[in-house]
Coordinates of C-alpha atoms in Angstrom, one line a residue:
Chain A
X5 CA -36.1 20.5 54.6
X6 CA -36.5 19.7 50.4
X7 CA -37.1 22.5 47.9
X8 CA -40.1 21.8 46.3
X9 CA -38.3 21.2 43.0
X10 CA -36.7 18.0 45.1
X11 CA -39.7 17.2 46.4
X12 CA -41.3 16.8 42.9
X13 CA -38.5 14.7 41.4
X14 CA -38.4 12.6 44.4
X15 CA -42.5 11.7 44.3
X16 CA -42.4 12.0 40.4
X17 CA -39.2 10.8 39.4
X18 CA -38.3 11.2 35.9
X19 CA -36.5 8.2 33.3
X20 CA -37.1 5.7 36.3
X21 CA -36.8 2.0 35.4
X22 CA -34.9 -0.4 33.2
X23 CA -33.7 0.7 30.3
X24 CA -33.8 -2.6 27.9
X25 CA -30.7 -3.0 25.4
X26 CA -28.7 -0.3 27.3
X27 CA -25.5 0.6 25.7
X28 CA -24.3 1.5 29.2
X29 CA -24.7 0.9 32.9
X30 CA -23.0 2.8 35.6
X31 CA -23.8 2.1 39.4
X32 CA -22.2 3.6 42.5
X33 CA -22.8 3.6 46.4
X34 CA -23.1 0.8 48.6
X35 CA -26.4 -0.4 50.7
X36 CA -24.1 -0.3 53.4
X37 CA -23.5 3.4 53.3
X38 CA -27.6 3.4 52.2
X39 CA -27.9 4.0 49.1
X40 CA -27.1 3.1 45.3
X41 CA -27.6 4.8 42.1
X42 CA -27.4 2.7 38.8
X43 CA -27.6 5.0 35.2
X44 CA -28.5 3.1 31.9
X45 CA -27.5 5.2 28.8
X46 CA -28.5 4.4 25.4
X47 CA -25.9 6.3 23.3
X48 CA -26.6 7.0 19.2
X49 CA -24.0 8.7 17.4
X50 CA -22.0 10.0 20.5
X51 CA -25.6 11.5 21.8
X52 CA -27.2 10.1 24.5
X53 CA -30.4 9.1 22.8
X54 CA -32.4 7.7 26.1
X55 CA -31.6 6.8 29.9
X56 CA -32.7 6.0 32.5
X57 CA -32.3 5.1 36.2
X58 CA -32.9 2.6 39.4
X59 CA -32.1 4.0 43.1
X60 CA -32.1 2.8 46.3
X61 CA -31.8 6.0 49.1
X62 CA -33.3 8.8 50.3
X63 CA -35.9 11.3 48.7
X64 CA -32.9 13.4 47.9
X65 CA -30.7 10.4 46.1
X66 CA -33.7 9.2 44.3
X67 CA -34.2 13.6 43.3
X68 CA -30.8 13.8 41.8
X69 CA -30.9 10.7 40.0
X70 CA -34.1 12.0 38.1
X71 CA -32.6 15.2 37.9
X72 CA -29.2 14.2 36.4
X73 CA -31.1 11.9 33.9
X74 CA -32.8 14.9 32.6
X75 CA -29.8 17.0 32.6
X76 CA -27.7 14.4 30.3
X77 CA -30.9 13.3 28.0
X78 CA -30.2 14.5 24.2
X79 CA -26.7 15.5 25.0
X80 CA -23.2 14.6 23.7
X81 CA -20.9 12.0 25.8
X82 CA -18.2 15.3 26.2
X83 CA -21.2 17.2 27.2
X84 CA -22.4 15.1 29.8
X85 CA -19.1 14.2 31.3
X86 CA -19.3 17.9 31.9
X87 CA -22.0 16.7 34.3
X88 CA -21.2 18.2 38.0
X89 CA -22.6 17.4 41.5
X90 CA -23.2 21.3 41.9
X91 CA -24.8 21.9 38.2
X92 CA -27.7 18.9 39.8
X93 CA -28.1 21.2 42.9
X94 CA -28.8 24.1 41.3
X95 CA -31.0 22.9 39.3
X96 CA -33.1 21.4 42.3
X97 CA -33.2 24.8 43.9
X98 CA -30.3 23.1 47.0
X99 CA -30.0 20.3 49.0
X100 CA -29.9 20.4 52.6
X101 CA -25.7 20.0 53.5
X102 CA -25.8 17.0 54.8
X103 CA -27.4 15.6 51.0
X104 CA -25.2 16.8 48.9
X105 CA -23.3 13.6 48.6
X106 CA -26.3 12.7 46.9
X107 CA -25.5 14.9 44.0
X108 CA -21.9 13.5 44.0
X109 CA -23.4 10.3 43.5
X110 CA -25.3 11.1 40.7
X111 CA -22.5 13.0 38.8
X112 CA -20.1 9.8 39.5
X113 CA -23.3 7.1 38.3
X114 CA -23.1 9.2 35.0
X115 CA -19.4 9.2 34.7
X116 CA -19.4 5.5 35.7
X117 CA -21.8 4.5 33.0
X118 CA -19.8 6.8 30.4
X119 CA -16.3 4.6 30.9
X120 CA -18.3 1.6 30.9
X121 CA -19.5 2.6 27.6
X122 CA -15.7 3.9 26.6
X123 CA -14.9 0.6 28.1
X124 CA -17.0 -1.6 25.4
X125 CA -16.0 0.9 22.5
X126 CA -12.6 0.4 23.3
X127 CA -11.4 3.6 24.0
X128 CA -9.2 4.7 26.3
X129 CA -10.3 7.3 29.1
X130 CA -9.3 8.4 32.4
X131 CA -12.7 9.4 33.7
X132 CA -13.0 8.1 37.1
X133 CA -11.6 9.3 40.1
X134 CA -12.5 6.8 42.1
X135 CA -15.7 7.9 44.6
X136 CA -17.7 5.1 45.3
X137 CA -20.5 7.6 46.8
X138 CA -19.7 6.4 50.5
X139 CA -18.5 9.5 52.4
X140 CA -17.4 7.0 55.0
X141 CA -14.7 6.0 52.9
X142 CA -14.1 9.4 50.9
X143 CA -13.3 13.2 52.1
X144 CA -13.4 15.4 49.6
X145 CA -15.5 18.3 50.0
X146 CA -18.3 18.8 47.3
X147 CA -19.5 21.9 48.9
X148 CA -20.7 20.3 52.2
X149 CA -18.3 23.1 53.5
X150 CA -18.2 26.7 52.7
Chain B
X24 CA -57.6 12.0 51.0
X25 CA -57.4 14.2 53.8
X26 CA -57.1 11.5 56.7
X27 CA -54.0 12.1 59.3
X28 CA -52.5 9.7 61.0
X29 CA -50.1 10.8 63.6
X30 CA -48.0 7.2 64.7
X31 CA -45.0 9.1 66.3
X32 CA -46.3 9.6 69.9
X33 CA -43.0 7.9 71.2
X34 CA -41.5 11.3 69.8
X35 CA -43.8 13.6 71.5
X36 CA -47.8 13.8 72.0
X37 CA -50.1 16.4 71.5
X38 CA -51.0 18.2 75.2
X39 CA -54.0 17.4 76.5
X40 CA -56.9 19.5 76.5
X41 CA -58.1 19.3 80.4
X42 CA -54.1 19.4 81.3
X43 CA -54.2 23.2 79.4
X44 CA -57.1 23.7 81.4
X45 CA -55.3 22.6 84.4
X46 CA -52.0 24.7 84.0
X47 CA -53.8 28.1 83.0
X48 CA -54.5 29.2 86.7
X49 CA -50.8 29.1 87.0
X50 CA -50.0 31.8 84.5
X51 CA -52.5 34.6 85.5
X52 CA -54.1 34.0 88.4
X53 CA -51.5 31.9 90.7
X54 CA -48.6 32.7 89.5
X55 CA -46.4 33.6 93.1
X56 CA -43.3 32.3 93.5
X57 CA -43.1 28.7 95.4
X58 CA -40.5 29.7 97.6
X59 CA -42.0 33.5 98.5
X60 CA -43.1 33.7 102.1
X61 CA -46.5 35.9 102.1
X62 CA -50.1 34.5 100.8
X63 CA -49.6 33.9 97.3
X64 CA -46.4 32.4 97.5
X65 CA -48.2 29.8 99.7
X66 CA -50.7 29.3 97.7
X67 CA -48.2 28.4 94.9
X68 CA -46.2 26.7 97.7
X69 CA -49.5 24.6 97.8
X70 CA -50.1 23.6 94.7
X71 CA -46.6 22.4 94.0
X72 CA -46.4 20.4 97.1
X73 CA -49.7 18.8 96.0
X74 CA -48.7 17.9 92.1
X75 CA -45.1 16.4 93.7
X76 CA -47.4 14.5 95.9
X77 CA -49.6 13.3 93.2
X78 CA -46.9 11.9 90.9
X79 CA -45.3 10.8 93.7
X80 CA -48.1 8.5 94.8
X81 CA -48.2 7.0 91.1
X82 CA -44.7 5.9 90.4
X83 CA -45.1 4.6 94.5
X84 CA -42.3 7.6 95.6
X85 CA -42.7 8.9 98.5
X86 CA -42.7 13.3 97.8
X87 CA -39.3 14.0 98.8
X88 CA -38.3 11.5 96.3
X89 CA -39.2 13.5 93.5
X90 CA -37.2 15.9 91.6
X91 CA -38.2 18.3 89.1
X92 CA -36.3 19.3 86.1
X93 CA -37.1 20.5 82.6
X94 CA -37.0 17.5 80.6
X95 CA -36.0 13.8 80.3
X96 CA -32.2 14.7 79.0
X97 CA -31.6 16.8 82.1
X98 CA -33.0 13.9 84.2
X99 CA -30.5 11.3 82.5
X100 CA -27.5 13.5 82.7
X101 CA -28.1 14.5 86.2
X102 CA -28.8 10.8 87.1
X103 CA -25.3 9.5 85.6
X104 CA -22.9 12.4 85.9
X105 CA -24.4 12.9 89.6
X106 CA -23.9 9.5 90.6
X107 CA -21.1 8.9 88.8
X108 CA -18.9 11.9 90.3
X109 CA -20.0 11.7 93.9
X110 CA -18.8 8.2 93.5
X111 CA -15.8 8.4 91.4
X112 CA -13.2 8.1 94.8
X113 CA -14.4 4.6 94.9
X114 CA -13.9 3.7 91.0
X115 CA -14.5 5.3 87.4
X116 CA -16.3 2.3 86.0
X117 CA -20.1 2.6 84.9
X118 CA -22.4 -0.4 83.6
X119 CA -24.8 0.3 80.8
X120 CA -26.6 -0.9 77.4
X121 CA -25.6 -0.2 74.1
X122 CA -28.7 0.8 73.1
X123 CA -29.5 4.0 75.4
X124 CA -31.3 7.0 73.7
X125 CA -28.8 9.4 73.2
X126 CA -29.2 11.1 76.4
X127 CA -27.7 8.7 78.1
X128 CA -24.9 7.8 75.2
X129 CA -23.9 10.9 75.2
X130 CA -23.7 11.4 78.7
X131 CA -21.4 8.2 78.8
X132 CA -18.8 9.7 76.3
X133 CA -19.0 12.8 78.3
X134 CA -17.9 10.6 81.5
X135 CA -15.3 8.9 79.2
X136 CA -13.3 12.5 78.8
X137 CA -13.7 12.7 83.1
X138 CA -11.4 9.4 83.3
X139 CA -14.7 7.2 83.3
X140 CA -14.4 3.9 81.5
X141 CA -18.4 2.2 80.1
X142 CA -18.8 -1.1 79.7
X143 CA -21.6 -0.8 76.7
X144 CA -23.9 -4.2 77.5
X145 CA -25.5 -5.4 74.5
X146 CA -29.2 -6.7 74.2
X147 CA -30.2 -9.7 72.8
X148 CA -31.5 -10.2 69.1
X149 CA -34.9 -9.4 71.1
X150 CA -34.2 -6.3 71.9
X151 CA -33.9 -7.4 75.6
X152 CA -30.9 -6.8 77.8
X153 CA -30.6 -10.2 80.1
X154 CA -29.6 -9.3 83.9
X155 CA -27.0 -12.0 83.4
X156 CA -25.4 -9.9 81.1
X157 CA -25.3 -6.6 83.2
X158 CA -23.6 -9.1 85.8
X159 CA -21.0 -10.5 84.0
X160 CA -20.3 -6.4 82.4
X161 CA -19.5 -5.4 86.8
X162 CA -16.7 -5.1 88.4
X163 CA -14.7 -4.0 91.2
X164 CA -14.8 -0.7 90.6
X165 CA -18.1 -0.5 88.9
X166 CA -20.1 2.7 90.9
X167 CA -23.1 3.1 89.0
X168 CA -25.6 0.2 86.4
X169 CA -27.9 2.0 84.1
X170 CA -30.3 0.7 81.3
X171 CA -33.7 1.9 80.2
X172 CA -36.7 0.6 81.2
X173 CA -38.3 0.8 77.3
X174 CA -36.3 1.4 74.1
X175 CA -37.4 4.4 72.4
X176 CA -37.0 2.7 68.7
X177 CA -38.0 -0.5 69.4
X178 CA -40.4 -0.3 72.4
X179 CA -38.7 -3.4 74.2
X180 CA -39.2 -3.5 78.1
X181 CA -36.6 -4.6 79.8
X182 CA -36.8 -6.6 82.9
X183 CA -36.0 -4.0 85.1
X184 CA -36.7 -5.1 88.6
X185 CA -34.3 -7.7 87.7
X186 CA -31.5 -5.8 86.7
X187 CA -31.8 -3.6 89.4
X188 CA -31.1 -6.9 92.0
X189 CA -28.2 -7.6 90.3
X190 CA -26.7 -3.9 90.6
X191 CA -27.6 -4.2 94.3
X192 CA -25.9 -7.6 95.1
X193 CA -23.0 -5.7 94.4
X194 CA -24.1 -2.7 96.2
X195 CA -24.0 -0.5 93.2
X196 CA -26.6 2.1 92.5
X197 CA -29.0 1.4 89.4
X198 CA -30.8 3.9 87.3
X199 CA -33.4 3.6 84.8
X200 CA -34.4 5.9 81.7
X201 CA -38.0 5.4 81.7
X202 CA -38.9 8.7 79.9
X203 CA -40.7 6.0 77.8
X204 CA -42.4 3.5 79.9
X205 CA -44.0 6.2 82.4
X206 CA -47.2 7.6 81.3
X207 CA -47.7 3.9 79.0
X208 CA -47.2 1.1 81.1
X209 CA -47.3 0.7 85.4
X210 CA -44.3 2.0 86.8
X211 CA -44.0 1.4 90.4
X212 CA -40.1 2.3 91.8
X213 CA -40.4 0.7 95.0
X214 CA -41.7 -2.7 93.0
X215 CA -38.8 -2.5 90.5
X216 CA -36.4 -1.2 93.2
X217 CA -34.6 1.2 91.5
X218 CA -32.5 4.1 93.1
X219 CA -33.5 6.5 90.6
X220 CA -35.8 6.8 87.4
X221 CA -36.2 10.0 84.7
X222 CA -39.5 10.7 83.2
X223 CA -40.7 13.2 80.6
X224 CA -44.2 14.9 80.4
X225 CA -44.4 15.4 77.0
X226 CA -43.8 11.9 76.5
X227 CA -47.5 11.5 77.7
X228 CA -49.9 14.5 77.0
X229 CA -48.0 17.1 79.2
X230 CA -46.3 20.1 77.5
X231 CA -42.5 19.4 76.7
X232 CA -39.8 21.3 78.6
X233 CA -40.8 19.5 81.9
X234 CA -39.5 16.4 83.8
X235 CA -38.6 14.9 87.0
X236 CA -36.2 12.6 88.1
X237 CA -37.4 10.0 91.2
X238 CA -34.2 9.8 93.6
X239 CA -34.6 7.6 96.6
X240 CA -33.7 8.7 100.2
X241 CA -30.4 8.0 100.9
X242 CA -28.7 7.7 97.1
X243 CA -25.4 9.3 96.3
X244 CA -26.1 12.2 94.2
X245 CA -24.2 15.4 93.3
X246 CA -26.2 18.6 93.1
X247 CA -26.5 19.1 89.2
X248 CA -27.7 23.2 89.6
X249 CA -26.4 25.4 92.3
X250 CA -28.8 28.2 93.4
X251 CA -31.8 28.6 95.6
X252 CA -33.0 26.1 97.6
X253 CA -35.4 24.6 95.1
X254 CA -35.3 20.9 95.2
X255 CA -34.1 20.5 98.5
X256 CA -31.4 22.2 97.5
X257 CA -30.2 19.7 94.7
X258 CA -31.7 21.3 91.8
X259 CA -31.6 25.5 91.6
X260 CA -34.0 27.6 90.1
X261 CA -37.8 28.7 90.4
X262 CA -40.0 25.9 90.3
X263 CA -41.6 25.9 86.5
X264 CA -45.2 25.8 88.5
X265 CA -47.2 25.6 85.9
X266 CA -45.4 23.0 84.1
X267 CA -45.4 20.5 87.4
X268 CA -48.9 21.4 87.1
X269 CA -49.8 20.0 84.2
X270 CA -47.2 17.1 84.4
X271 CA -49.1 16.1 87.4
X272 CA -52.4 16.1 85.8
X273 CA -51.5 14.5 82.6
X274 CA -50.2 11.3 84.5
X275 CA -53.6 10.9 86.4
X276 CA -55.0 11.1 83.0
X277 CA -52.7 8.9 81.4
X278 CA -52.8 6.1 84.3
X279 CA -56.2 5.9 83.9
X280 CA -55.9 4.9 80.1
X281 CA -53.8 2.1 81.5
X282 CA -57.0 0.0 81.3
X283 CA -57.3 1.2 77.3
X284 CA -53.8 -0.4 76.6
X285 CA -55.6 -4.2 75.3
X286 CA -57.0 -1.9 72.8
X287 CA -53.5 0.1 72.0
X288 CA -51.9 -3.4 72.3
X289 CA -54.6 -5.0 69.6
X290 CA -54.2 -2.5 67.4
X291 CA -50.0 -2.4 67.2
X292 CA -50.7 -6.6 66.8
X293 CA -52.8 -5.8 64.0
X294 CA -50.8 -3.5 62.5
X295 CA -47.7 -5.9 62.9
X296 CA -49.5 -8.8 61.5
X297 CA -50.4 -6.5 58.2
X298 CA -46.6 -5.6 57.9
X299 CA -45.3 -8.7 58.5
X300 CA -47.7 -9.8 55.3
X301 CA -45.2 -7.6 53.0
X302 CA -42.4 -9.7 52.0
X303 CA -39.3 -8.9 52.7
X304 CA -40.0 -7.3 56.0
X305 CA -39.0 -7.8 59.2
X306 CA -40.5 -6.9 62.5
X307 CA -37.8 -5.6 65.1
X308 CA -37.7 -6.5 68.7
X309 CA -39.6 -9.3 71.0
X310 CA -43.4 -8.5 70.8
X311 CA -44.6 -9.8 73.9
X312 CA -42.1 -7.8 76.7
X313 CA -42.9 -4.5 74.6
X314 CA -44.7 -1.2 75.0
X315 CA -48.5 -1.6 73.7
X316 CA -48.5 1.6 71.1
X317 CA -44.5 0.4 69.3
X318 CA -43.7 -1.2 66.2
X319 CA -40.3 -0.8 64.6
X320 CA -40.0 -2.9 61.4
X321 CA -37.6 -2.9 58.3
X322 CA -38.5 -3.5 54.9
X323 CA -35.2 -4.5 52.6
X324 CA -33.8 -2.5 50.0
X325 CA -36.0 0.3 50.4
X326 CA -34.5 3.3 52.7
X327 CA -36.2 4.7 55.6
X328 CA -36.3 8.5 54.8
X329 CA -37.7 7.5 51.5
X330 CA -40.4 6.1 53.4
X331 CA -41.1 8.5 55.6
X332 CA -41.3 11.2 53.0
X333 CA -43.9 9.5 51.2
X334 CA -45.9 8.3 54.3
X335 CA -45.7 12.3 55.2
X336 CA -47.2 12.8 51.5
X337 CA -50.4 10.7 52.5
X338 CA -50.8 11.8 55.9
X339 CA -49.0 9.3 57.8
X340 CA -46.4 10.5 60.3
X341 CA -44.0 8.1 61.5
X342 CA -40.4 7.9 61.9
X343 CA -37.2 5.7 61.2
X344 CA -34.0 4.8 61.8
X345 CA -32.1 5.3 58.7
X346 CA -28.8 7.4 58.9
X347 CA -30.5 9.4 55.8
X348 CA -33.0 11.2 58.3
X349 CA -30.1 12.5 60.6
X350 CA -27.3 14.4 59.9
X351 CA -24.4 11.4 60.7
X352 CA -24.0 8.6 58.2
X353 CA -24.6 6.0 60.6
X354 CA -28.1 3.9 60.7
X355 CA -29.5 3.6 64.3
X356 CA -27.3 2.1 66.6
X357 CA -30.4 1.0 68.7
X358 CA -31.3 -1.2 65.5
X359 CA -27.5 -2.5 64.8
X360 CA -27.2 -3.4 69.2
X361 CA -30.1 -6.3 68.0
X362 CA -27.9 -6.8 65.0
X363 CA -29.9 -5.5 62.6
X364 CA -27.1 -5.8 59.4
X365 CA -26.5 -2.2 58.7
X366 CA -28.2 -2.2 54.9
X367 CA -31.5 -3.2 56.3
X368 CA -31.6 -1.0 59.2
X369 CA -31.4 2.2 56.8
X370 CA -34.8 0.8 55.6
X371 CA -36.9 0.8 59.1
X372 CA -39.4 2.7 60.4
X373 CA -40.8 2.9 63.9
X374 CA -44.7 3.7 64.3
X375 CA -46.1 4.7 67.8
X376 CA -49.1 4.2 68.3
X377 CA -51.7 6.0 71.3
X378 CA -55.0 6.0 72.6
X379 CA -56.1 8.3 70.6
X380 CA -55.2 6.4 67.3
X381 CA -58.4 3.9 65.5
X382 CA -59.0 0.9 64.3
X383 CA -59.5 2.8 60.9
X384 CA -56.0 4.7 61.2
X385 CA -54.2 1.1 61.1
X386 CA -56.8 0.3 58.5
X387 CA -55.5 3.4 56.4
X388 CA -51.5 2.3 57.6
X389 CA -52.0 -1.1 55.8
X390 CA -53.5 0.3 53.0
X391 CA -51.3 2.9 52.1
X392 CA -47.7 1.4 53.6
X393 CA -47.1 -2.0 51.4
X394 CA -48.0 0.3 48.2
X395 CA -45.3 2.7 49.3
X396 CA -42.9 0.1 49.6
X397 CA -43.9 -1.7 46.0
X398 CA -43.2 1.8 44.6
X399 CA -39.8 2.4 46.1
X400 CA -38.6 -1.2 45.4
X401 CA -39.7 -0.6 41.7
X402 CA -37.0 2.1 41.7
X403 CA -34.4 0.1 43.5
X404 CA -31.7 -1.4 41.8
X405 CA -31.3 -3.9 45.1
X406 CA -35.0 -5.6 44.5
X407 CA -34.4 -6.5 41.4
X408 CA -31.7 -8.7 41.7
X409 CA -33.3 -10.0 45.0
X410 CA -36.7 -10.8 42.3
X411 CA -34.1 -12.9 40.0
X412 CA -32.4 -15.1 42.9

């Protein structure tokens, strides 16, 4: 069902844990809706110097949250904001249809934790649109549908 | 680390090898047409009168009772849409439990577009659905009962015989999906008093795409496939010979590991007891009116596919009830009916155990299983804050 590329980030995940003194925390998704992705950035000069995250879900939520960690490490805020659900597919070789809300989730954990860091500095943003990861509650189509 | 350990036989089980040995005959050498008049029809006439007879005699059937079909789904939808039509000039109102394997669920909602209205009867915390219940759910215009005889998730048994009086007092048929209690535990119809009962080979060392659905003389029943006159005319199409074959054979074999189950039974006790020793877990359904192989337990904020992926990865196969391993975003409903909250039933998993599992696969469970969980909760964002309560 997983690409191998999925398979290794999910039983190897990558910048798992706590990340102490975080400049940043982002979390999204609900246990209800089963699962939750939480981002912690540490951010140096507008670059995102280390992060790290915590997930609760399935192989393929706990595969995009290492995967969009390693996509966003050493980048620039603007950069990462560029962040999308489809760039973390790709670069896990796909996700079965019925995952790729997972992605979604891990694009909006990064965004989250980016306004909470705009949030402390002050500045103004409009970067959330307001998915909370739950498709229950959500229907846009992230490329479940062709 | 090369050890297996299958624990999903409530999903299917391997066939076994004397029932192959049984069924080959039926391919090459006796492979005439049950219903073809000259010599080797009869012979294949023969052989299918004598499985029916066999099963027959172990469920306590008489032969005309039993109804072959190709598996337990076609048994289930036969069973309810049969009834449920040749009854409908007397009312459009069917009895059941909200915890039905989907055969039956989806049968109901199929019934609900045909005018039929289903009163859903919920079990217990225990998994067990109380004949007081399925009385209080009849009415008037009630014209058929069904619940399962064991959950398929959580392995519960549920006073059948029971149940069945109720339906009766009221002179409404009953029907029981016991796809998973034949072939594990004794099932005798005449003793539980059922009108009819599905069953499903595979379910117990047969080869899947057979089944067989026990209706008693005298029960209301549509025919569910016009054709020949196979199945006393109530089921069409050529007898799958080789199939009844082996179905027959595997249930002599698999009543006669009946007097195996203490061992089954110790085993799944053991293996609860070692699961119940991880905290945070929680063991699903009454163990004591349960199937001998089932466990079904949830372990919070872990998730369930996560589980089974990494169970997978160190040669464990079980299963779960998270809405993560299907395609819907709903958990089980089986494990919500015992009112499971939803968030902890995305982190169950069910193991089945058989005969042919060991003392040393349970061994290898308990090993493997609380490390699996430590690992995911270490990643969880939920266990953390339940660590700092």
């Amino acid at each position: 069902m997983y690409s191998e590329k999925v398979m290794d980030h999910f039983t190897n995940p990558r910048n798992v844990g706590e990340l102490e003194n975080a400049d940043a925390i982002g979390e999204v998704g609900n246990a209800t809706c089963g699962d939750i992705m939480r981002i912690y950035l540490k951010i140096d000069n507008n670059i995102i110097t280390d992060v790290s995250f915590k997930t609760f879900g399935c192989g393929a939520a706990i595969a995009t949250s290492s995967m969009a960690t390693e996509l966003i490490k050493g980048k620039s805020i603007e950069e990462a904001l560029e962040l999308t659900n489809k760039a973390v597919v790709e670069a896990l070789d796909g996700l079965p249809p019925q995952k790729v809300h997972c992605s979604v989730l891990a694009e909006e954990a990064v965004k989250k934790a980016i306004a909470n860091y705009y949030d402390k500095m002050g500045i103004e943003h409009d970067i959330l649109k307001g998915c909370d990861g739950c498709c229950d509650h959500c229907h846009h189509n992230h490329g479940t549908e062709e | 680390m090369n050890r297996k350990v299958y624990a999903d036989n409530a999903a299917t089980t391997p066939v076994d090898k004397r029932v192959v040995e049984a069924m080959l005959p039926y391919f090459t050498e006796n492979w005439g047409n049950p219903s073809s008049l000259y010599s080797v029809g009869n012979k294949a006439k023969a052989a299918l009168d004598d499985a029916r007879a066999r099963i027959a005699a172990i469920i306590g059937a008489e032969p005309n009772e039993i109804f072959f079909t190709s598996c337990g789904t076609e048994s289930d939808n036969w069973a309810i849409k049969g009834t449920a039509r040749a009854n409908a000039a007397k009312g459009k109102h069917i009895v059941t439990s909200s915890y039905e394997h989907h055969a039956v669920m989806h049968t109901m909602r199929a019934l609900k577009k045909e005018g039929f209205e289903i009163t859903y009867v919920r079990p217990g915390n225990d998994g067990i659905v109380s004949p007081e219940a399925v009385r209080e759910a009849i009415r008037e215009d009630t014209v058929l009962v069904t619940v399962m005889m064991a959950n398929n998730e959580i392995g519960t048994v549920n006073p059948i015989k029971e149940i069945a009086e109720v339906a009766h007092e009221m002179k409404i048929p009953f029907f029981t999906d016991a796809v998973q209690a034949v072939g594990h535990i004794p099932v005798d119809v005449k003793e539980l008093g059922v009108d009819m009962l599905s069953f499903s080979g595979h379910k117990f060392n047969a080869p899947k795409g057979i089944g067989a659905l026990y209706i008693k003389k005298g029960t209301r029943i549509n025919v569910f496939l016009d054709g020949g006159g196979q199945e006393r005319s109530r089921r069409g199409g050529t007898e799958n010979l080789p199939y009844i074959i082996g179905m027959a054979k595997a249930l002599e074999i698999a009543v006669d590991k009946f007097k195996d189950n203490q061992r089954v039974l110790a085993m799944r006790n053991r293996l609860a007891e070692g699961i119940k020793n991880i905290p945070y877990s929680h063991i699903n359904g009454s163990l004591t009116q349960r199937l001998p192989g089932n466990i079904n337990a949830a372990f919070e904020f872990v998730e369930g596919e996560s589980l089974l992926l990494l169970l997978d990865a160190a040669g464990i196969y079980a299963s779960t009830g998270s809405a993560c391993s299907s395609t819907s975003l709903e958990p089980s409903h089986v494990l919500l009916s015992i009112g499971l909250p939803v968030e902890i039933a995305h982190g169950s998993l069910r193991f089945s155990l058989s005969h042919d599992n060991t003392e040393e696969d349970v061994d290898y469970i308990l090993e493997v299983l609380p490390k699996i969980v430590e690992r995911l909760r270490m990643m969880s964002p939920l266990y953390d804050a339940a660590e700092r309560k």
